[in-house]
PDB file of C-alpha atoms in Angstrom:
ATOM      1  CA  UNK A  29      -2.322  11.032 -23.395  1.00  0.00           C
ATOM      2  CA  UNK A  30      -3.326  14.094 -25.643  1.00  0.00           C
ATOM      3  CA  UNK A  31      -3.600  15.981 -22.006  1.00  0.00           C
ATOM      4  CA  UNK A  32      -1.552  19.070 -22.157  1.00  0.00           C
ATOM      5  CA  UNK A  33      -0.055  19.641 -18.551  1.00  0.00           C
ATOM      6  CA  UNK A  34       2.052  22.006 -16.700  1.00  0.00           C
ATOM      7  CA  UNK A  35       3.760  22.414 -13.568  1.00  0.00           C
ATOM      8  CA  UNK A  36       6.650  23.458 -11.490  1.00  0.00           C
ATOM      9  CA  UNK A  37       8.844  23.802  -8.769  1.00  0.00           C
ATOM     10  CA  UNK A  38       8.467  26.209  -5.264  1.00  0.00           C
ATOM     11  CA  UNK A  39       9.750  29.676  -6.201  1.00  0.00           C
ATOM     12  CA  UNK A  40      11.627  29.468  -2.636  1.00  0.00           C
ATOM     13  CA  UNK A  41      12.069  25.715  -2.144  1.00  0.00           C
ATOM     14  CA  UNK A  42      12.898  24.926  -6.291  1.00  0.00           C
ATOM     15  CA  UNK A  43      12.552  20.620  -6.145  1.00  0.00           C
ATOM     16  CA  UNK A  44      14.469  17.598  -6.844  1.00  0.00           C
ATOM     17  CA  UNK A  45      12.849  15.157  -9.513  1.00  0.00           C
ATOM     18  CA  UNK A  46      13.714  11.258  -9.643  1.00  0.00           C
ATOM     19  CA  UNK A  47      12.441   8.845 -12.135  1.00  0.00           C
ATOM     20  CA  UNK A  48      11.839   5.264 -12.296  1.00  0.00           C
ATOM     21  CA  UNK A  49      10.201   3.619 -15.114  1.00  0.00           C
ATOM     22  CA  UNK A  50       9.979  -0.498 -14.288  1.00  0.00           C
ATOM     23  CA  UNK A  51       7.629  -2.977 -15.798  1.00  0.00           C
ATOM     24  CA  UNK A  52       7.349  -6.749 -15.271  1.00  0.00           C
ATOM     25  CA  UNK A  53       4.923  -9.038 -13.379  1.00  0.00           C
ATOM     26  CA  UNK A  54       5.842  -7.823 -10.365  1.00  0.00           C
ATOM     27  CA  UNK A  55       3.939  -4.884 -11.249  1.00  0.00           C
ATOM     28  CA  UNK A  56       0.603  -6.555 -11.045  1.00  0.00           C
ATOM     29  CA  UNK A  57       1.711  -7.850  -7.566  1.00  0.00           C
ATOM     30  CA  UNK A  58       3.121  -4.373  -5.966  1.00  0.00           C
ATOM     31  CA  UNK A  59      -0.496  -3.191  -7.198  1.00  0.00           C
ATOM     32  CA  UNK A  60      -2.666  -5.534  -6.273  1.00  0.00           C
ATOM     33  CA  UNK A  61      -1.278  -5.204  -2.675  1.00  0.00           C
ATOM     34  CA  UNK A  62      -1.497  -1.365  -2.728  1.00  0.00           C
ATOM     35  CA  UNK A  63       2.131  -0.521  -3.515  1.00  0.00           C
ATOM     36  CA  UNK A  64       1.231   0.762  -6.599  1.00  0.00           C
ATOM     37  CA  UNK A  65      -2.425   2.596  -6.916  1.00  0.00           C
ATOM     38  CA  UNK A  66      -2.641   4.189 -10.775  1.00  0.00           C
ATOM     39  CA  UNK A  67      -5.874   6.099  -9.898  1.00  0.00           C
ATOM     40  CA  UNK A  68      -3.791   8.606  -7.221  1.00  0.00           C
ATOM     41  CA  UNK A  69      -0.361   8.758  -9.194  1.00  0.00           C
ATOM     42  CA  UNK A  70       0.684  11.615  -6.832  1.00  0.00           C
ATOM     43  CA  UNK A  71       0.336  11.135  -3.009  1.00  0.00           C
ATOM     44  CA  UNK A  72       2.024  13.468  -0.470  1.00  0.00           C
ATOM     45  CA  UNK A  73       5.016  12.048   2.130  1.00  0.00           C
ATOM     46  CA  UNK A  74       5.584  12.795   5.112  1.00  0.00           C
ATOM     47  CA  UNK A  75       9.649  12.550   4.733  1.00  0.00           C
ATOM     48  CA  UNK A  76      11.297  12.187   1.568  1.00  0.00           C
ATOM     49  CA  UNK A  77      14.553  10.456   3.098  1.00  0.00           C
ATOM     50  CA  UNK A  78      13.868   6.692   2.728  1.00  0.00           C
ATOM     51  CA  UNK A  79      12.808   7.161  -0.982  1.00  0.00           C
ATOM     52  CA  UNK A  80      15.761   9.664  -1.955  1.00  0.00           C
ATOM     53  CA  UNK A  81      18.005   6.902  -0.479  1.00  0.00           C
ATOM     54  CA  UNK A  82      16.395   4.277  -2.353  1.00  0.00           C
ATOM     55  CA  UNK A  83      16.978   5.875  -5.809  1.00  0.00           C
ATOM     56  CA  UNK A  84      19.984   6.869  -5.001  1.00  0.00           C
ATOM     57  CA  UNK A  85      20.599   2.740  -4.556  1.00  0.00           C
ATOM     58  CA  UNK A  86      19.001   2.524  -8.290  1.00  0.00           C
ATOM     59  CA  UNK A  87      21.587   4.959  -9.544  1.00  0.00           C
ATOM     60  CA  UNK A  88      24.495   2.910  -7.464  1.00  0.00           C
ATOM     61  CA  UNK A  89      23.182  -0.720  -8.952  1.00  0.00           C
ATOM     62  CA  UNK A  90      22.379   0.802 -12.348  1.00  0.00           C
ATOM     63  CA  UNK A  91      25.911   1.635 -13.252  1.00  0.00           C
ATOM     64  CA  UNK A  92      27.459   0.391 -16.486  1.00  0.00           C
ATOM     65  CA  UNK A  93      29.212  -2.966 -16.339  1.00  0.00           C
ATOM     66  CA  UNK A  94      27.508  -4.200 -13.263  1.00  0.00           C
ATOM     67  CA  UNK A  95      27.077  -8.006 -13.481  1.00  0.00           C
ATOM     68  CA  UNK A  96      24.357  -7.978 -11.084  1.00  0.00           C
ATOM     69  CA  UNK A  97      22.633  -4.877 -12.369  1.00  0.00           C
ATOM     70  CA  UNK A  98      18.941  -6.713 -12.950  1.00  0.00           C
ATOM     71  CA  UNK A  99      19.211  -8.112  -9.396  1.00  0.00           C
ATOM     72  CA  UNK A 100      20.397  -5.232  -8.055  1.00  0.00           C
ATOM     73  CA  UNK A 101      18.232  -2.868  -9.160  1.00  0.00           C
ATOM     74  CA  UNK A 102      15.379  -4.703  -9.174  1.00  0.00           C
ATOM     75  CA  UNK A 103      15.652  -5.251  -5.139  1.00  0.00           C
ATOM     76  CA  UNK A 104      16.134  -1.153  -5.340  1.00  0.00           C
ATOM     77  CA  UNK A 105      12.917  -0.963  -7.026  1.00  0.00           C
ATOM     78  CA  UNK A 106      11.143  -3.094  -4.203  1.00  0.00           C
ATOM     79  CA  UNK A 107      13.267  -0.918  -1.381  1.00  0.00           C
ATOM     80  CA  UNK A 108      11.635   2.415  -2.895  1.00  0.00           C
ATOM     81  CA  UNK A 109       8.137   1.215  -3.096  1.00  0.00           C
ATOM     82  CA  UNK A 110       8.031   0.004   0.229  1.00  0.00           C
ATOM     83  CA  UNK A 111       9.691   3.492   1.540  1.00  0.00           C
ATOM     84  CA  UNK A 112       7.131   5.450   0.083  1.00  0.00           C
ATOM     85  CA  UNK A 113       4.579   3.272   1.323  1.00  0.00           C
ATOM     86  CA  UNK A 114       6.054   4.037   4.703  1.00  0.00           C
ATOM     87  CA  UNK A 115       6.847   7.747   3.965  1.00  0.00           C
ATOM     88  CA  UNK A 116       3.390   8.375   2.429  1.00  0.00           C
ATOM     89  CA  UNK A 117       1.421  11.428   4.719  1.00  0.00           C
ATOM     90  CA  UNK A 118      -1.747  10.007   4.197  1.00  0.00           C
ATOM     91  CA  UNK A 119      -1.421   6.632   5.824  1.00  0.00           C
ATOM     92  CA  UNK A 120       1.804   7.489   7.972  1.00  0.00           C
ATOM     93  CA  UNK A 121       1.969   8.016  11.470  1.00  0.00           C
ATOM     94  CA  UNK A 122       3.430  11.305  11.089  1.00  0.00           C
ATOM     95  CA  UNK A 123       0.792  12.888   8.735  1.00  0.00           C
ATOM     96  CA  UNK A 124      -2.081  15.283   8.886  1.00  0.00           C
ATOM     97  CA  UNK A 125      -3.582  14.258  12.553  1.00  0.00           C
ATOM     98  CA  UNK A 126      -7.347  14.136  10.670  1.00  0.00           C
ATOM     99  CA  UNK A 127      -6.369  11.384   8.156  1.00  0.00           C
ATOM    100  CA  UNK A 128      -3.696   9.837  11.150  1.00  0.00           C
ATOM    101  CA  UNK A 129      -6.934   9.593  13.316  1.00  0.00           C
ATOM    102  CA  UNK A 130      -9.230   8.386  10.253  1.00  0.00           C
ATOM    103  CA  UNK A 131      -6.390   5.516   9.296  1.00  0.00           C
ATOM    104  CA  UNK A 132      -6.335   4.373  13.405  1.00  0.00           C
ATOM    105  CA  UNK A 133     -10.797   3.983  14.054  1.00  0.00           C
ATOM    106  CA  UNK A 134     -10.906   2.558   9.310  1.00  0.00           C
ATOM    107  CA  UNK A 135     -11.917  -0.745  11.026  1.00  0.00           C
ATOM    108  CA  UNK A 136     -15.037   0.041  13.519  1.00  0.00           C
ATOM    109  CA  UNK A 137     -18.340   0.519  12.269  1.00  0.00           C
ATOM    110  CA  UNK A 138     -18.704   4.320  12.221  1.00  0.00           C
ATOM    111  CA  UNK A 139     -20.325   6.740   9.367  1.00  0.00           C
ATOM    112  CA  UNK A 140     -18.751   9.917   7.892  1.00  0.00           C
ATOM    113  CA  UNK A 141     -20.866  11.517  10.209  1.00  0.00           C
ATOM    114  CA  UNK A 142     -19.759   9.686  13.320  1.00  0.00           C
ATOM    115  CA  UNK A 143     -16.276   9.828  12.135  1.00  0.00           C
ATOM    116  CA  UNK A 144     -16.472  13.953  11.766  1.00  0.00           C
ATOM    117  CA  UNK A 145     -18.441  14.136  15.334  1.00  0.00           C
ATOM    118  CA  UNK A 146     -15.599  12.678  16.524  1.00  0.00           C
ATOM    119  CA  UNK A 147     -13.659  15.479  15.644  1.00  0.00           C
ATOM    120  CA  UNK A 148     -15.609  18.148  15.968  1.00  0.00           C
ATOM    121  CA  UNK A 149     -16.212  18.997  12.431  1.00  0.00           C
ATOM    122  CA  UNK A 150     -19.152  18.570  10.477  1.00  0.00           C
ATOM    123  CA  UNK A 151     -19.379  15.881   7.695  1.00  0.00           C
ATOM    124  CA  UNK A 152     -18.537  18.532   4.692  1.00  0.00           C
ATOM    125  CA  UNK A 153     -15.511  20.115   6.671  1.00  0.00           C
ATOM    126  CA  UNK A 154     -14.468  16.632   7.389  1.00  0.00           C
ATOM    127  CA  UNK A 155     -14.444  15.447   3.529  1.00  0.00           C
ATOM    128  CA  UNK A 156     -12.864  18.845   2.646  1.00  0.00           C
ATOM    129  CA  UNK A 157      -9.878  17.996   5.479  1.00  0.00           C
ATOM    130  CA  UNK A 158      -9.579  14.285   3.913  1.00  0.00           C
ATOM    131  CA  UNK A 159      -9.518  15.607   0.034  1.00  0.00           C
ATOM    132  CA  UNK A 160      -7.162  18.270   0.673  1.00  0.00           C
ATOM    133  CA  UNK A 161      -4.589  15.875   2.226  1.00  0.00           C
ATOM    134  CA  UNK A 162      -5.491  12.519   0.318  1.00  0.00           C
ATOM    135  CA  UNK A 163      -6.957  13.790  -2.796  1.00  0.00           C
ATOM    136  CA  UNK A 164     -10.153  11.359  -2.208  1.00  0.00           C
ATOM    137  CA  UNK A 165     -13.328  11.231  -0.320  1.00  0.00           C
ATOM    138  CA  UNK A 166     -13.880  10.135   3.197  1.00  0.00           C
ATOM    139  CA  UNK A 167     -15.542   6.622   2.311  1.00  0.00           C
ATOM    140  CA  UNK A 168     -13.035   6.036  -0.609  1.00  0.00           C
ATOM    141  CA  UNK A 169     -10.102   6.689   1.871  1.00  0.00           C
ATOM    142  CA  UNK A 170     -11.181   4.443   4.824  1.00  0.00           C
ATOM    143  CA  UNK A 171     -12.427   1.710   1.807  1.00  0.00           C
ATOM    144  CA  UNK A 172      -9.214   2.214   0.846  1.00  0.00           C
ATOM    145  CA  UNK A 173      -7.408   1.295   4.378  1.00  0.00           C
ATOM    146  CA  UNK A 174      -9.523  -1.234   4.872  1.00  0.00           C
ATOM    147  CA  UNK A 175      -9.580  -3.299   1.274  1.00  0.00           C
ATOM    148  CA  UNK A 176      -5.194  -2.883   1.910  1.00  0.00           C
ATOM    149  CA  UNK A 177      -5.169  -4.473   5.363  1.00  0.00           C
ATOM    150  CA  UNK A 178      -7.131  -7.638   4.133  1.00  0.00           C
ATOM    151  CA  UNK A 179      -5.193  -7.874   0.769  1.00  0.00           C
ATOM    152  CA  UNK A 180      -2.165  -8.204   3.972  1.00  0.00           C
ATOM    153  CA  UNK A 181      -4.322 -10.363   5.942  1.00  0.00           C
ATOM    154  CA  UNK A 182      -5.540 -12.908   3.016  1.00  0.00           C
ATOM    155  CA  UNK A 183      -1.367 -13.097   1.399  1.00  0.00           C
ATOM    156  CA  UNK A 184       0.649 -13.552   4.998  1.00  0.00           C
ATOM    157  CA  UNK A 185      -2.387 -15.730   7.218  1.00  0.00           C
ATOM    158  CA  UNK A 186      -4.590 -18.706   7.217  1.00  0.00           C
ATOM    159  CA  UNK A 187      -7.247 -16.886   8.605  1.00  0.00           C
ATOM    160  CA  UNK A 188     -11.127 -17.583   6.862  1.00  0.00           C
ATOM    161  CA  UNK A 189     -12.139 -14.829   5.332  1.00  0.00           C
ATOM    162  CA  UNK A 190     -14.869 -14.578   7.523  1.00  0.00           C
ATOM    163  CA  UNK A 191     -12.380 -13.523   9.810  1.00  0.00           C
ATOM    164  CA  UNK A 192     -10.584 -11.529   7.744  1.00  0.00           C
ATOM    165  CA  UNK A 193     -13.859  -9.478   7.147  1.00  0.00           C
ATOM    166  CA  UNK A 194     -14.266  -9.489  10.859  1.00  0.00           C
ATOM    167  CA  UNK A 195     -11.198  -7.798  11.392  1.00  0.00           C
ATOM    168  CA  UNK A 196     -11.097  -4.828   8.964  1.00  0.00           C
ATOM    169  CA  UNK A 197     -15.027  -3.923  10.109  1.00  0.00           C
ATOM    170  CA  UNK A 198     -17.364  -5.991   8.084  1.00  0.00           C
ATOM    171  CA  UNK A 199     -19.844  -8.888  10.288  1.00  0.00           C
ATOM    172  CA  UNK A 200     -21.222  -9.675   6.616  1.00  0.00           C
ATOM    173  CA  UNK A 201     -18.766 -11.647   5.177  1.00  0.00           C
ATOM    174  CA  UNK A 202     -20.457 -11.841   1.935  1.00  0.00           C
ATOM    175  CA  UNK A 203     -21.030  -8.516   1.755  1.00  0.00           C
ATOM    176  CA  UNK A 204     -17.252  -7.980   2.538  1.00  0.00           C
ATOM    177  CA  UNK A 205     -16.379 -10.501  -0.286  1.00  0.00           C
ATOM    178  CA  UNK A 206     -18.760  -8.572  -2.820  1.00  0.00           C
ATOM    179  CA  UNK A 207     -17.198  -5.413  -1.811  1.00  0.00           C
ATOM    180  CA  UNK A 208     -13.882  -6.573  -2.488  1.00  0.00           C
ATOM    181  CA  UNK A 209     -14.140  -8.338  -5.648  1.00  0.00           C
ATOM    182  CA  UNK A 210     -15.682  -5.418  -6.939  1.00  0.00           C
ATOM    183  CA  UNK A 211     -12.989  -2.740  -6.169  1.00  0.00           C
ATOM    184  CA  UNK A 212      -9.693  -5.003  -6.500  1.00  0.00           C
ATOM    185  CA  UNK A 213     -11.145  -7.201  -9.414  1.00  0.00           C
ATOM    186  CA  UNK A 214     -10.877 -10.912  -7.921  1.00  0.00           C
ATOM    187  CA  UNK A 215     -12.534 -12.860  -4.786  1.00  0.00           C
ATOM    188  CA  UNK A 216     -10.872 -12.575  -1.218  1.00  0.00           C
ATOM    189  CA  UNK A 217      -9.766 -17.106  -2.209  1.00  0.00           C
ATOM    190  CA  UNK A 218      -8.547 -16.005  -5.393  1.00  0.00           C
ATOM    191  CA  UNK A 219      -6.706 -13.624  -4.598  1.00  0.00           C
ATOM    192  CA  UNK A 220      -5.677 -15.827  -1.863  1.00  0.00           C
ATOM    193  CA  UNK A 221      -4.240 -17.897  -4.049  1.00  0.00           C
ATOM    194  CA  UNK A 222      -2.564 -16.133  -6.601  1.00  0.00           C
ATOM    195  CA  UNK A 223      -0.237 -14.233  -3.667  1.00  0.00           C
ATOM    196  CA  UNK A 224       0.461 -17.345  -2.588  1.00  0.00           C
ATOM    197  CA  UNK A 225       1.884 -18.719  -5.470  1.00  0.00           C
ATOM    198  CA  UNK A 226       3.888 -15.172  -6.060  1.00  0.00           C
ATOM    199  CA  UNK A 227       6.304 -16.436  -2.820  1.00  0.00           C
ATOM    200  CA  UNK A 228       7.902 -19.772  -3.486  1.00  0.00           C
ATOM    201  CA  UNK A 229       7.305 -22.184  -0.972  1.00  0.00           C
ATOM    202  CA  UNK A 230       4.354 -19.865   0.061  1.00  0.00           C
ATOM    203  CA  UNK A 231       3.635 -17.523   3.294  1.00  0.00           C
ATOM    204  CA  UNK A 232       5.088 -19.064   7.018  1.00  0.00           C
ATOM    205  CA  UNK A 233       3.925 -17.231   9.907  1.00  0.00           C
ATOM    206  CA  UNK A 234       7.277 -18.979  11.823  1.00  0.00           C
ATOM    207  CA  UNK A 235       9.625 -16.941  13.702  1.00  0.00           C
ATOM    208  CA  UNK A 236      12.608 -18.461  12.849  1.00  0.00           C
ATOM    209  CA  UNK A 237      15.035 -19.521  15.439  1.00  0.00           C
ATOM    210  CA  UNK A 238      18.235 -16.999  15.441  1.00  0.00           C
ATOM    211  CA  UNK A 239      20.566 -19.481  16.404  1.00  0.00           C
ATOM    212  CA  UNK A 240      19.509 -21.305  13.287  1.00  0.00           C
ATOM    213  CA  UNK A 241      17.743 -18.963  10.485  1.00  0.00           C
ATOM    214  CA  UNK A 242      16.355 -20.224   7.088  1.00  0.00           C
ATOM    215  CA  UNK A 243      18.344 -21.094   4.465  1.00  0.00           C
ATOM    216  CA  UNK A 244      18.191 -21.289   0.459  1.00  0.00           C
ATOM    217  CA  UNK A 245      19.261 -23.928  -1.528  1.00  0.00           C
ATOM    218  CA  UNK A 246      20.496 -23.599  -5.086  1.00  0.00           C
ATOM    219  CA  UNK A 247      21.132 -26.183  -7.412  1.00  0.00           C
ATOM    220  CA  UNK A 248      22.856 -25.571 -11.165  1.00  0.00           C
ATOM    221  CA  UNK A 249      21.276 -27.539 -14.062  1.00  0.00           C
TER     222      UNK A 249
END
């Protein structure tokens, strides 16, 4: 706000623009979990179909007179942040091969340093690589991989979070716990327990039998 900006399309290319303005407390969960990051609003994809099909689902659900509309296009809404997450060229397996191969070694214990040697480049040509194609640093974009694949581990298992700290490259759990209240806000149990609450009945790591799957049960009162 009070930020004058500009920009524009490709002179060759021109663009297509899409957008989707949603609030609720869903909001705080899609975030929390990584879906939604407010300090990188823009972050590049690697394949723009699965969104562009996803809003184009918002547009179907959204028409006038639909009785199901809020349903509808609220199960849109969760379709197109999980395709971006997918399409996104940072974190994707089809993006820039520097920030593929950063994303694949986030959770061993290697520096910058090691992590450049590893591809030849020297640390500064290495954080120039990583800001050009994730618009962070190094450290910030490995944190970042790391800090989302326990948010996944502490919602969907029962593992400590000892273990959880293990498995994303930290042998000091308290320092992992530290680390992680301070850049998501809340401790590795509480946030714990506030995902599990989001999901009634809680998280199952059961495979369900296909022969008999899961039902829901719905009862007017």
């Amino acid at each position: 706000p009070g930020t004058a900006h500009h920009y524009g399309p490709a002179p060759d290319t021109g663009w297509d623009e899409s957008f989707v303005d949603f609030t609720g407390p869903a909001t705080t969960t899609y975030t929390e979990l990584g879906y939604i990051e407010p300090d990188r609003p823009v972050v590049p994809l690697s394949d723009a179909a699965g969104p562009r099909a996803a809003i184009g689902r918002i547009a179907r659900a959204a028409r006038r007179g639909n009785p199901l509309l809020e349903v509808e296009t609220g199960a849109a809404v969760h379709e197109l942040l999980v395709a971006l997450r997918r399409a996104r060229a940072d974190t994707g397996p089809d993006g820039d091969p520097v920030l593929k191969a950063l994303a694949r070694d986030a959770f061993q214990p290697l520096s910058v340093a090691e992590h450049a040697a590893r591809h030849s480049m020297t640390p500064t040509e290495l954080r120039t690589a990583v800001r050009r194609g994730a618009g962070c640093s190094p450290k910030d974009y490995l944190l970042g991989i790391r800090l989302g694949r326990a948010k996944e581990l502490l919602a969907a298992t029962e593992l400590p979070v000892a273990a959880v700290a293990r498995r994303v490259g930290y042998d000091d759990p308290a320092y992992f716990s530290r680390l992680f209240t301070r850049r998501v806000g809340t401790a590795p149990i509480r946030f714990r327990e506030q995902q599990g609450r989001t999901v009634p009945g809680g998280w199952s790591n059961q495979i369900p039998d296909p022969e008999h799957p899961p039902t829901i049960a719905t009862r007017a009162t």
